Amino acid sequence: MRKRLSWFLIFILILGAAYAAIPWAARQVVEIWLADQGFNNPRFSISHPAWNEFQINEISLSQEDAERRMALDAGPILIRYHPARLLLNQQLTEIQIPTARLSLTYKPAIHTNTGPAGELAILPLLPTRLIGLLPADRLLVGELAIQISTPQRPDWHLRGSLDLTDYQLQSRVHMRYGLEELGWSDIRFDDHNQFSLKMLYNDEAFINIEGNIEQGDLLTLNIDQQTHLTRLRQWLSVIEPAIQNWPAFSGKISSSGYIRLPLALSFDDTRWFDQLQAKQQLTTAIALAQPSPELRQLVIQSKQQLQLENGTLSISLKPDSQIKATPGITDLPLPPLTAKLTTPFTLTIPMHAPQQATASALQLTFSAPPIRHDNKVIRSGPVSLNLAPFTAGDSSLEGTLSVPSLRISQPGQHWPVLQISNQFQLNPDQLQNRFKISANDTPLSMEGTASWHTDNNRADFNWQLQPIGLKKIEHLIARYYPALPAELQLSAGLLEHHGFGRWQNSQLNLTLRQTIRDLRFNWDHLAGQQGQWRSELRLRPDGSWRDKGQLRLGLLDAGLPLENLIGDYEVNSDRRGNLSATLSNSQCDLLGGHINLSPLHYNQAQDQFSTLLNVEQLQLAQILALENQQGLNGEGLISGTLPLNYQRGQFTITNGQLSSLQPGGVIRFQATPEVAAIASTNAGLSMALEALSDFRYKQLTIGVTYHADGTALLDTRLKGKNPGWNNGRAVNLGVNVEENLPKLIQTLQITDQLTESLKKRYR
């Protein structure tokens, strides 16, 4: 009996000792766990309010290294346990913490040699592993206050509740940055490695993330996320006020995909990216308001894929991804411009050598609504931009730009449809272009080059027009230029044009050279042959210009046959638009003789000039032949000068003088039967006709006066004799002719007027 009682007492003592050791065991569990987490000298006191629980009245922990200091204060903490599980498994049932305060203070960065990067074990970071670190079945924190301090920045304040069990973690945290409220974040993950994160600002979610983790030879992190950019911008602006000065952006970014990691990520290898695999499908819709003074809005809509494999990152944009740019307010109202991707585009970046990145061919189309300006509407077909594949190390980028059709519509005016193509090469120091512009249904075709030099911000360009045959081109010109005279007819000719220029320091120098060869035309009563024209127009940086050229015409039939017509001209315009002109070396052959014009100087402001028209050795025979008067002919040479004056649109000639050259000449007029019949009844006329039958003149002078109203006064004087009449006595004959010269030249009735004047004199 006593022996049984002794064993019973021993058992009771053991149970009592075990029960008495429970608080000590619980304390040991807590101390061991805190030591495993790296906390130094934890200080806390324990009471034992019930047989299956104890209370930490207050706990204070700290942890410090070269980068940060962490301190934790909490209490009272109620810990519940089952004695058997506590003693055998060192596992608690529940931990309740009404309040806890955690502060993290980051120290100013000190750059030191940290040595080898080492290895990061991924498994301990899994939600299931994090849950497994808890020494209890459940942890409840009524209010957890976290303060994060960084140098020269406001403190972060996080306040919320925490519910951590052996199968999930749930937490809702209120965020504050300095004195600014940042909303809430909801966090959840469970023992099946599923997790979610939601961040809210002004009670509206701006970030949603859901995913799960799969464990095998690699860890696969599957993630779906949505980001609302308008709310994100508001949230970020609280943290960094300078963001408010950024262009306002709105929209949404969605992604879905995976990230694969090894179970242990080694950083000792410089190619540690090779250990990662990732693939994400992204959908982006972003609108930027006023991103620049020239743009009112920029809208980006795209679908892309990001893939990381074997240390290489690939970014692929899918077709139909587009950017829409809406211009701001300008003098010329421009419509929105849309750039759309027509084929997939891929950018491949080796993570260990980003400088070896490569890009596939890029094909974009640009489209815009018609541009309306004044009464014109400008329409363009889709503009194509093609870039050849390139690498980051390439010294040049090549591509093409083409405009299949550029149309201008204007009431009452037709414009040709233009086609534009351009090949370009972009180098570090310059952009080179080779372009071609042509007009549908016309012979217009122009090719040229243009280059931009980045070292001195200079643009050089030149172009060449394909030679254009001018035969019957007036019909084509009249289609686009209705004011072209209907009487103009072009039957031959070739137009050539070449231009070049330079733009530098906001100044333009431009030179245009044009040539017409072998021109033949008819215009009303004018006809020209063997026409040659050469011109060089230079535009100066101050806006002034000069056109210098030469005109050659083998024959100009204006009623009077002008042959070998030559003229050199120079026209200048100053920056205010005032014109001045010089005409020199102007001459032609007329009626067997020669005519030249003294150098002529004209100024638009004065609107007048004076010059001399020099007449040399006109043949009287050809002058009289113009009349085509039967029986009239003559011989001799005539020279002289005609002072030509111009003022405000009117021409005058004063004191012009034409004279025969020695030794004179002869005029013969054999009267037709009609004229002879009249002379038979008029002795004076009969005598004049007899004198002119073989009149040998020694002197023939013509005084010429031309008035602004077109009236020409010709004072003609003849001195000579007829050897076969009146014994060869000397005869002085004077005739005054007054006529409207433009009409007179048009009808070529000069000699007829002379005959009529003789009739009137001797009747």
Coordinates of C-alpha atoms in Angstrom, one line a residue, residues 134-702:
L134 CA 4.6 31.2 -36.8
P135 CA 5.1 29.3 -33.4
A136 CA 1.3 29.3 -32.9
D137 CA -1.8 28.2 -34.7
R138 CA -3.1 31.7 -34.9
L139 CA -1.7 35.2 -34.4
L140 CA -4.2 38.1 -33.9
V141 CA -3.0 41.7 -33.9
G142 CA -5.7 44.2 -33.1
E143 CA -3.7 47.2 -34.1
L144 CA -0.2 47.1 -35.7
A145 CA 1.5 50.5 -36.1
I146 CA 4.5 50.5 -38.4
Q147 CA 6.7 53.6 -38.8
I148 CA 9.4 53.6 -41.6
S149 CA 11.9 56.4 -41.5
T150 CA 14.3 57.2 -44.3
P151 CA 16.9 60.0 -44.5
Q152 CA 15.6 63.3 -45.8
R153 CA 12.1 62.0 -46.5
P154 CA 8.8 62.0 -44.6
D155 CA 8.0 58.9 -42.5
W156 CA 5.8 56.2 -43.7
H157 CA 3.0 55.2 -41.2
L158 CA 1.2 51.9 -41.6
R159 CA -1.6 51.0 -39.3
G160 CA -3.9 48.0 -39.4
S161 CA -5.0 44.6 -38.2
L162 CA -3.4 41.2 -38.8
D163 CA -4.9 37.7 -38.7
L164 CA -2.4 34.9 -39.3
T165 CA -3.3 31.3 -39.0
D166 CA -1.7 28.1 -40.0
Y167 CA -3.6 28.3 -43.4
Q168 CA -3.8 32.0 -44.3
L169 CA -2.8 35.5 -43.6
Q170 CA -5.2 38.4 -43.9
S171 CA -4.4 42.1 -43.2
R172 CA -5.9 45.5 -43.9
V173 CA -3.5 48.4 -43.5
H174 CA -4.1 52.1 -43.5
M175 CA -1.2 54.1 -45.1
R176 CA 0.0 57.6 -44.3
Y177 CA 3.0 59.4 -45.8
G178 CA 4.1 62.2 -43.5
L179 CA 0.8 64.0 -42.8
E180 CA -0.8 62.9 -46.1
E181 CA -3.4 60.1 -46.2
L182 CA -2.7 57.3 -48.7
G183 CA -5.7 55.0 -48.3
W184 CA -5.8 51.3 -47.6
S185 CA -4.3 48.1 -48.8
D186 CA -5.8 44.6 -48.4
I187 CA -3.4 41.6 -48.3
R188 CA -4.2 37.9 -48.3
F189 CA -2.3 34.7 -48.9
D190 CA -3.0 31.1 -47.8
D191 CA -1.3 27.7 -47.4
H192 CA -2.1 26.8 -51.0
N193 CA 0.3 29.6 -52.1
Q194 CA -2.6 31.7 -53.4
F195 CA -2.3 35.5 -52.8
S196 CA -4.0 38.8 -53.5
L197 CA -3.2 42.5 -53.0
K198 CA -5.6 45.4 -53.4
M199 CA -4.7 49.0 -52.9
L200 CA -7.4 51.7 -52.5
Y201 CA -7.3 55.5 -52.5
N202 CA -10.4 57.5 -51.7
D203 CA -12.1 54.1 -51.4
E204 CA -11.4 53.2 -55.0
A205 CA -9.0 50.4 -56.0
F206 CA -6.1 51.4 -58.2
I207 CA -4.0 48.2 -58.0
N208 CA -5.4 44.7 -58.1
I209 CA -3.1 41.7 -58.0
E210 CA -4.0 38.0 -57.8
G211 CA -1.9 35.0 -58.2
N212 CA -0.6 31.7 -57.0
I213 CA 2.7 29.8 -56.7
E214 CA 3.4 26.4 -58.1
Q215 CA 6.3 24.4 -56.7
G216 CA 8.3 21.8 -58.7
D217 CA 11.8 21.8 -60.0
L218 CA 11.2 25.5 -60.4
L219 CA 8.9 27.9 -58.6
T220 CA 6.2 29.3 -60.9
L221 CA 4.6 32.6 -59.8
N222 CA 1.3 33.1 -61.8
I223 CA 0.1 36.8 -61.6
D224 CA -2.9 38.7 -62.9
Q225 CA -2.8 42.4 -62.3
Q226 CA -4.8 45.6 -63.1
T227 CA -3.6 49.1 -62.6
H228 CA -5.8 52.2 -62.9
L229 CA -3.5 55.0 -63.8
T230 CA -5.7 58.0 -62.9
R231 CA -5.9 56.8 -59.3
L232 CA -2.3 55.7 -59.3
R233 CA -1.2 59.2 -60.3
Q234 CA -3.3 60.7 -57.5
W235 CA -1.7 58.3 -55.0
L236 CA 1.8 58.9 -56.3
S237 CA 1.3 62.7 -56.3
V238 CA 0.9 62.6 -52.5
I239 CA 4.2 60.8 -52.1
E240 CA 6.0 63.0 -54.7
P241 CA 4.3 66.3 -55.3
A242 CA 6.5 67.0 -58.3
I243 CA 4.4 64.4 -60.2
Q244 CA 1.6 66.9 -60.3
N245 CA 3.7 68.9 -62.7
W246 CA 3.9 65.9 -65.0
P247 CA 1.4 65.6 -67.9
A248 CA -1.9 64.2 -66.5
F249 CA -2.3 60.6 -67.4
S250 CA -5.2 58.2 -67.2
G251 CA -6.1 54.7 -68.4
K252 CA -5.5 51.1 -67.4
I253 CA -2.7 48.5 -67.6
S254 CA -3.6 44.9 -67.4
S255 CA -1.2 41.9 -67.4
S256 CA -1.3 38.2 -67.1
G257 CA 1.5 35.7 -67.0
Y258 CA 4.1 33.9 -65.0
I259 CA 7.6 34.2 -63.4
R260 CA 9.7 31.1 -62.8
L261 CA 12.5 31.0 -60.3
P262 CA 15.0 28.3 -59.2
L263 CA 14.6 27.1 -55.6
A264 CA 17.7 28.9 -54.7
L265 CA 18.7 32.0 -56.7
S266 CA 22.5 32.5 -57.0
F267 CA 23.9 36.0 -57.3
D268 CA 27.5 34.9 -57.6
D269 CA 27.2 34.4 -61.3
T270 CA 27.1 37.7 -63.3
R271 CA 24.6 36.0 -65.6
W272 CA 22.1 35.3 -62.9
F273 CA 19.4 36.4 -65.2
D274 CA 19.8 33.1 -67.0
Q275 CA 18.2 31.5 -63.9
L276 CA 14.9 33.3 -64.5
Q277 CA 12.0 32.7 -66.8
A278 CA 9.0 35.0 -67.3
K279 CA 6.2 35.6 -69.7
Q280 CA 3.6 38.4 -69.4
Q281 CA 0.7 39.4 -71.7
L282 CA 0.0 43.1 -71.3
T283 CA -2.8 45.3 -72.5
T284 CA -2.2 49.0 -72.2
A285 CA -4.6 52.0 -72.6
I286 CA -3.0 55.3 -71.6
A287 CA -4.0 58.9 -72.3
L288 CA -1.6 61.7 -71.7
A289 CA -3.0 65.3 -71.4
Q290 CA -0.8 68.1 -72.8
P291 CA 2.5 66.0 -72.9
S292 CA 4.2 68.9 -74.7
P293 CA 3.2 72.5 -75.8
E294 CA 2.6 71.1 -79.3
L295 CA 0.3 68.3 -78.3
R296 CA -3.0 68.5 -76.6
Q297 CA -3.4 64.7 -76.0
L298 CA -1.5 61.5 -76.6
V299 CA -3.4 58.2 -76.4
I300 CA -1.5 54.8 -76.4
Q301 CA -3.4 51.5 -77.0
S302 CA -1.2 48.4 -77.3
K303 CA -1.0 44.7 -76.6
Q304 CA 2.5 43.4 -75.9
Q305 CA 4.2 40.3 -74.6
L306 CA 7.3 40.3 -72.4
Q307 CA 9.3 37.1 -72.2
L308 CA 12.5 36.4 -70.3
E309 CA 14.3 33.2 -71.1
N310 CA 18.0 32.1 -71.0
G311 CA 19.0 35.5 -69.9
T312 CA 17.3 37.2 -72.9
L313 CA 14.4 39.6 -72.6
S314 CA 12.0 39.8 -75.5
I315 CA 9.4 42.6 -75.8
S316 CA 6.9 42.0 -78.6
L317 CA 4.3 44.5 -79.7
K318 CA 1.3 43.0 -81.5
P319 CA -0.3 44.4 -84.7
D320 CA -3.0 47.1 -84.3
S321 CA -1.1 48.6 -81.4
Q322 CA -1.4 52.4 -81.9
I323 CA -0.6 55.9 -80.7
K324 CA -3.0 58.8 -81.4
A325 CA -1.6 62.3 -81.1
T326 CA -3.9 65.3 -81.0
P327 CA -2.1 68.6 -81.8
G328 CA -2.6 71.7 -79.7
I329 CA -3.9 75.0 -80.9
T330 CA -1.8 76.3 -83.9
D331 CA -2.3 78.8 -86.7
L332 CA -3.0 75.9 -88.9
P333 CA -5.7 73.6 -87.3
L334 CA -4.3 70.1 -87.5
P335 CA -6.3 67.0 -87.0
P336 CA -5.3 64.0 -84.8
L337 CA -2.6 61.7 -86.1
T338 CA -2.8 58.0 -85.5
A339 CA 0.2 55.7 -85.9
K340 CA -0.7 52.0 -86.1
L341 CA 1.6 48.9 -86.0
T342 CA 0.8 46.7 -89.0
T343 CA 3.2 43.7 -88.3
P344 CA 4.6 42.3 -85.0
F345 CA 7.6 44.2 -83.7
T346 CA 10.1 42.5 -81.3
L347 CA 12.8 44.0 -79.3
T348 CA 15.4 41.4 -77.9
I349 CA 17.7 42.4 -75.1
P350 CA 20.5 40.1 -73.7
M351 CA 20.4 41.0 -70.0
H352 CA 24.2 40.4 -69.6
A353 CA 24.9 42.6 -72.6
P354 CA 22.2 45.2 -73.2
Q355 CA 24.4 46.9 -75.8
Q356 CA 23.7 43.9 -78.1
A357 CA 20.0 44.4 -78.2
T358 CA 18.3 43.8 -81.5
A359 CA 15.0 44.9 -83.0
S360 CA 13.0 43.3 -85.8
A361 CA 11.6 45.2 -88.8
L362 CA 9.1 47.9 -87.8
Q363 CA 6.1 48.8 -90.0
L364 CA 3.8 51.6 -89.1
T365 CA 1.0 53.3 -90.9
F366 CA 0.0 56.9 -90.1
S367 CA -3.5 58.2 -90.8
A368 CA -5.3 61.5 -90.1
P369 CA -8.6 63.1 -91.0
P370 CA -8.5 65.8 -93.7
I371 CA -6.8 69.1 -92.9
R372 CA -9.0 72.1 -93.6
H373 CA -7.5 75.5 -94.1
D374 CA -9.3 78.5 -95.6
N375 CA -11.2 76.9 -98.6
K376 CA -8.7 74.1 -99.0
V377 CA -9.1 70.5 -97.9
I378 CA -5.9 68.3 -97.8
R379 CA -6.3 64.5 -97.7
S380 CA -3.6 61.9 -97.4
G381 CA -3.7 58.2 -97.9
P382 CA -2.2 56.1 -95.1
V383 CA 1.5 57.0 -94.7
S384 CA 3.8 54.0 -94.4
L385 CA 7.0 54.0 -92.3
N386 CA 9.2 50.9 -92.5
L387 CA 12.4 50.4 -90.5
A388 CA 14.9 47.7 -91.3
P389 CA 16.0 45.4 -88.5
F390 CA 18.7 46.9 -86.4
T391 CA 20.9 46.3 -83.4
A392 CA 22.0 48.6 -80.6
G393 CA 25.5 48.5 -81.8
D394 CA 24.6 49.5 -85.4
S395 CA 26.0 52.8 -86.5
S396 CA 23.0 53.5 -88.8
L397 CA 19.3 53.0 -89.0
E398 CA 17.7 52.6 -92.4
G399 CA 14.1 52.8 -93.5
T400 CA 11.5 54.1 -95.9
L401 CA 8.6 56.6 -95.7
S402 CA 5.9 56.6 -98.4
V403 CA 2.7 58.7 -99.0
P404 CA 0.6 56.9 -101.7
S405 CA -1.6 59.9 -102.3
L406 CA -1.8 63.5 -101.2
R407 CA -4.9 65.3 -102.5
I408 CA -5.8 69.0 -102.3
S409 CA -9.5 70.0 -102.9
Q410 CA -10.4 73.6 -103.6
P411 CA -13.6 75.0 -105.1
G412 CA -12.9 76.1 -108.7
Q413 CA -9.3 74.8 -108.6
H414 CA -7.9 71.4 -109.5
W415 CA -4.7 70.1 -108.0
P416 CA -2.6 67.0 -109.1
V417 CA -2.5 64.0 -106.8
L418 CA 1.0 63.7 -105.4
Q419 CA 2.9 60.6 -104.5
I420 CA 5.9 60.8 -102.1
S421 CA 8.5 58.2 -101.2
N422 CA 11.6 58.6 -99.2
Q423 CA 14.5 56.4 -98.2
F424 CA 16.5 57.4 -95.2
Q425 CA 19.6 56.5 -93.2
L426 CA 20.1 57.7 -89.6
N427 CA 23.7 57.9 -88.4
P428 CA 25.0 59.3 -85.1
D429 CA 26.0 62.6 -86.8
Q430 CA 23.5 62.9 -89.6
L431 CA 20.2 61.9 -91.2
Q432 CA 20.4 61.2 -94.9
N433 CA 17.3 61.1 -97.2
R434 CA 16.7 60.2 -100.8
F435 CA 13.2 61.2 -101.9
K436 CA 11.0 61.1 -105.0
I437 CA 7.8 63.2 -105.6
S438 CA 5.5 62.6 -108.6
A439 CA 2.1 63.8 -109.7
N440 CA -0.5 61.4 -111.1
D441 CA -1.5 61.9 -114.7
T442 CA 1.2 64.5 -115.2
P443 CA 4.9 64.3 -116.3
L444 CA 6.0 65.9 -113.0
S445 CA 8.5 63.8 -111.3
M446 CA 11.2 65.0 -108.9
E447 CA 14.0 63.2 -107.1
G448 CA 16.4 64.6 -104.6
T449 CA 18.4 64.2 -101.4
A450 CA 18.3 65.9 -98.0
S451 CA 20.6 65.5 -95.0
W452 CA 20.6 66.8 -91.4
H453 CA 23.9 67.3 -89.6
T454 CA 23.6 67.1 -85.9
D455 CA 27.1 68.5 -85.2
N456 CA 26.1 72.0 -86.4
N457 CA 22.3 71.7 -86.8
R458 CA 22.5 72.1 -90.5
A459 CA 20.2 70.8 -93.2
D460 CA 21.4 70.4 -96.9
F461 CA 19.0 69.5 -99.7
N462 CA 18.9 69.4 -103.5
W463 CA 16.5 68.0 -106.1
Q464 CA 16.2 67.5 -109.8
L465 CA 13.1 67.6 -111.9
Q466 CA 12.8 65.0 -114.6
P467 CA 12.9 66.9 -117.9
I468 CA 9.4 67.7 -119.1
G469 CA 8.4 67.9 -122.8
L470 CA 6.3 71.0 -123.4
K471 CA 4.6 69.9 -126.6
K472 CA 0.8 70.4 -126.1
I473 CA 1.3 70.7 -122.3
E474 CA -0.9 73.8 -122.3
H475 CA -3.9 71.5 -122.1
L476 CA -2.6 69.9 -118.9
I477 CA -1.6 73.2 -117.4
A478 CA -5.1 74.7 -118.1
R479 CA -6.6 71.9 -116.1
Y480 CA -4.8 73.1 -112.9
Y481 CA -4.4 76.8 -113.9
P482 CA -7.6 78.0 -115.6
A483 CA -6.2 81.5 -116.1
L484 CA -3.8 80.3 -118.7
P485 CA -4.6 82.1 -122.0
A486 CA -6.6 79.9 -124.3
E487 CA -4.7 81.3 -127.3
L488 CA -1.4 79.9 -126.1
Q489 CA -0.2 76.8 -128.0
L490 CA 3.1 75.0 -127.3
S491 CA 4.4 72.8 -130.1
A492 CA 7.9 72.0 -128.9
G493 CA 10.2 72.6 -125.9
L494 CA 11.9 71.0 -123.0
L495 CA 11.8 72.2 -119.3
E496 CA 14.6 71.4 -116.9
H497 CA 14.8 72.3 -113.2
H498 CA 17.3 71.8 -110.4
G499 CA 17.4 73.2 -106.9
F500 CA 19.5 73.1 -103.8
G501 CA 19.6 74.9 -100.4
R502 CA 20.7 74.9 -96.8
W503 CA 19.0 75.6 -93.5
Q504 CA 21.1 76.6 -90.5
N505 CA 20.6 78.8 -87.5
S506 CA 16.9 79.4 -88.6
Q507 CA 18.2 80.8 -91.9
L508 CA 17.4 79.5 -95.3
N509 CA 19.5 79.8 -98.4
L510 CA 17.9 78.5 -101.6
T511 CA 18.9 78.3 -105.2
L512 CA 16.6 77.4 -108.1
R513 CA 17.9 76.8 -111.6
Q514 CA 15.5 76.4 -114.5
T515 CA 16.1 76.0 -118.3
I516 CA 13.8 75.8 -121.3
R517 CA 15.2 74.6 -124.5
D518 CA 14.0 74.7 -128.1
L519 CA 10.7 76.3 -127.3
R520 CA 8.1 76.8 -130.1
F521 CA 4.8 78.5 -129.4
N522 CA 1.9 80.5 -130.8
W523 CA 0.0 83.1 -128.7
D524 CA -2.7 85.0 -130.5
H525 CA -0.8 87.0 -133.2
L526 CA 2.6 86.1 -131.7
A527 CA 4.7 83.2 -132.8
G528 CA 8.1 82.1 -131.5
Q529 CA 10.7 79.6 -132.4
Q530 CA 14.0 78.3 -131.1
G531 CA 13.3 79.7 -127.6
Q532 CA 15.9 79.3 -124.9
W533 CA 15.5 80.5 -121.3
R534 CA 17.9 80.1 -118.4
S535 CA 17.2 81.4 -114.9
E536 CA 18.8 81.2 -111.4
L537 CA 16.7 82.3 -108.5
R538 CA 18.4 82.7 -105.1
L539 CA 16.6 83.2 -101.8
R540 CA 18.6 84.8 -99.1
P541 CA 18.3 84.3 -95.3
D542 CA 16.7 87.7 -94.8
G543 CA 13.8 86.9 -97.1
S544 CA 15.2 88.9 -100.1
W545 CA 15.8 87.1 -103.4
R546 CA 17.4 87.6 -106.8
D547 CA 16.4 86.1 -110.2
K548 CA 19.1 86.3 -112.9
G549 CA 18.6 84.9 -116.3
Q550 CA 18.9 85.1 -120.1
L551 CA 16.3 84.8 -122.8
R552 CA 17.0 83.7 -126.4
L553 CA 14.5 83.5 -129.2
G554 CA 15.4 82.5 -132.7
L555 CA 12.3 84.1 -134.2
L556 CA 9.4 86.2 -132.7
D557 CA 6.8 87.0 -135.3
A558 CA 4.8 89.9 -133.9
G559 CA 3.7 91.3 -137.2
L560 CA 7.3 92.4 -137.6
P561 CA 9.8 89.5 -137.7
L562 CA 12.2 89.8 -134.8
E563 CA 15.1 87.4 -135.2
N564 CA 17.9 86.3 -132.9
L565 CA 16.2 88.0 -129.9
I566 CA 18.5 88.2 -126.9
G567 CA 18.1 89.6 -123.4
D568 CA 19.8 89.3 -120.0
Y569 CA 17.8 90.3 -117.0
E570 CA 18.1 90.5 -113.2
V571 CA 15.2 91.0 -110.8
N572 CA 15.8 91.7 -107.1
S573 CA 13.4 91.9 -104.2
D574 CA 14.5 93.2 -100.8
R575 CA 13.1 91.8 -97.5
R576 CA 10.2 94.2 -97.6
G577 CA 9.2 93.0 -101.1
N578 CA 10.3 96.1 -103.1
L579 CA 11.2 95.0 -106.6
S580 CA 13.9 96.3 -108.9
A581 CA 15.0 95.0 -112.3
T582 CA 17.9 95.4 -114.8
L583 CA 17.7 94.5 -118.5
S584 CA 21.0 94.4 -120.4
N585 CA 22.5 93.0 -123.6
S586 CA 19.0 93.2 -125.2
Q587 CA 19.1 93.0 -129.0
C588 CA 17.5 91.5 -132.0
D589 CA 17.7 91.4 -135.8
L590 CA 14.9 93.2 -137.6
L591 CA 14.2 93.8 -141.3
G592 CA 17.8 93.0 -142.3
G593 CA 19.2 95.2 -139.6
H594 CA 19.9 95.2 -135.9
I595 CA 18.2 96.7 -132.9
N596 CA 19.6 96.9 -129.4
L597 CA 18.3 98.4 -126.1
S598 CA 20.6 100.3 -123.8
P599 CA 20.9 98.9 -120.3
L600 CA 17.6 99.5 -118.5
H601 CA 17.1 100.0 -114.7
Y602 CA 13.7 99.8 -113.1
N603 CA 12.6 100.4 -109.5
Q604 CA 9.1 99.4 -108.4
A605 CA 8.9 102.3 -105.9
Q606 CA 9.5 104.8 -108.7
D607 CA 7.7 102.8 -111.3
Q608 CA 9.7 104.4 -114.2
F609 CA 12.7 104.0 -116.4
S610 CA 14.3 105.6 -119.5
T611 CA 16.5 104.0 -122.1
L612 CA 17.5 104.2 -125.8
L613 CA 16.3 101.9 -128.6
N614 CA 19.2 101.8 -131.1
V615 CA 18.3 101.0 -134.7
E616 CA 21.1 99.9 -137.0
Q617 CA 21.0 99.4 -140.8
L618 CA 17.4 98.4 -141.3
Q619 CA 16.9 97.5 -145.0
L620 CA 14.3 99.6 -146.8
A621 CA 13.5 96.8 -149.2
Q622 CA 12.3 94.6 -146.3
I623 CA 10.4 97.5 -144.7
L624 CA 8.5 98.1 -148.0
A625 CA 8.0 94.4 -148.5
L626 CA 6.0 94.2 -145.3
E627 CA 3.3 96.3 -147.1
N628 CA 2.9 93.7 -149.8
Q629 CA 1.9 96.6 -152.1
Q630 CA 2.1 95.7 -155.7
G631 CA 4.7 97.7 -157.6
L632 CA 6.4 99.2 -154.5
N633 CA 10.1 98.4 -153.7
G634 CA 13.2 100.2 -152.7
E635 CA 16.8 100.0 -151.5
G636 CA 18.8 101.6 -148.8
L637 CA 19.7 101.3 -145.1
I638 CA 18.2 103.2 -142.1
S639 CA 19.6 103.8 -138.6
G640 CA 18.8 105.9 -135.6
T641 CA 17.8 106.1 -132.0
L642 CA 14.4 106.2 -130.2
P643 CA 14.4 107.5 -126.6
L644 CA 12.0 105.2 -124.8
N645 CA 10.4 106.3 -121.5
Y646 CA 8.2 104.4 -119.1
Q647 CA 6.2 105.8 -116.2
R648 CA 3.4 104.2 -114.2
G649 CA 2.3 101.8 -116.9
Q650 CA 2.7 104.1 -120.0
F651 CA 5.3 104.2 -122.7
T652 CA 6.4 107.4 -124.6
I653 CA 9.0 108.2 -127.3
T654 CA 10.2 111.8 -127.6
N655 CA 12.5 113.2 -130.3
G656 CA 13.1 109.8 -131.9
Q657 CA 15.1 110.1 -135.1
L658 CA 15.6 107.6 -138.0
S659 CA 17.9 108.4 -140.9
S660 CA 19.1 106.8 -144.1
L661 CA 22.7 105.9 -144.4
Q662 CA 25.0 107.2 -147.1
P663 CA 25.0 107.1 -150.1
G664 CA 21.2 106.9 -149.8
G665 CA 18.9 104.6 -151.8
V666 CA 16.1 104.3 -154.2
I667 CA 12.3 104.0 -154.0
R668 CA 10.4 102.7 -157.0
F669 CA 6.6 102.6 -157.3
Q670 CA 4.9 101.4 -160.4
A671 CA 1.3 102.4 -160.0
T672 CA -1.4 99.8 -160.4
P673 CA -4.2 100.5 -163.0
E674 CA -6.5 101.6 -160.2
V675 CA -4.0 104.1 -158.8
A676 CA -3.1 105.2 -162.4
A677 CA -6.7 105.9 -163.1
I678 CA -7.0 108.2 -160.1
A679 CA -3.7 109.9 -161.0
S680 CA -5.0 110.7 -164.5
T681 CA -7.5 113.0 -163.0
N682 CA -5.1 114.6 -160.6
A683 CA -2.1 116.4 -162.0
G684 CA -0.4 116.7 -158.6
L685 CA -0.8 113.0 -157.8
S686 CA 0.3 112.1 -161.3
M687 CA 3.5 114.2 -160.9
A688 CA 4.2 112.5 -157.5
L689 CA 3.8 109.1 -158.9
E690 CA 6.1 110.0 -161.8
A691 CA 8.7 111.2 -159.3
L692 CA 8.4 108.0 -157.3
S693 CA 8.7 105.8 -160.3
D694 CA 12.5 105.8 -159.8
F695 CA 13.3 108.1 -156.9
R696 CA 16.9 108.3 -156.0
Y697 CA 17.1 109.7 -152.5
K698 CA 20.1 111.1 -150.8
Q699 CA 18.5 111.6 -147.4
L700 CA 15.5 109.9 -145.7
T701 CA 14.7 111.1 -142.2
I702 CA 11.8 110.1 -139.9

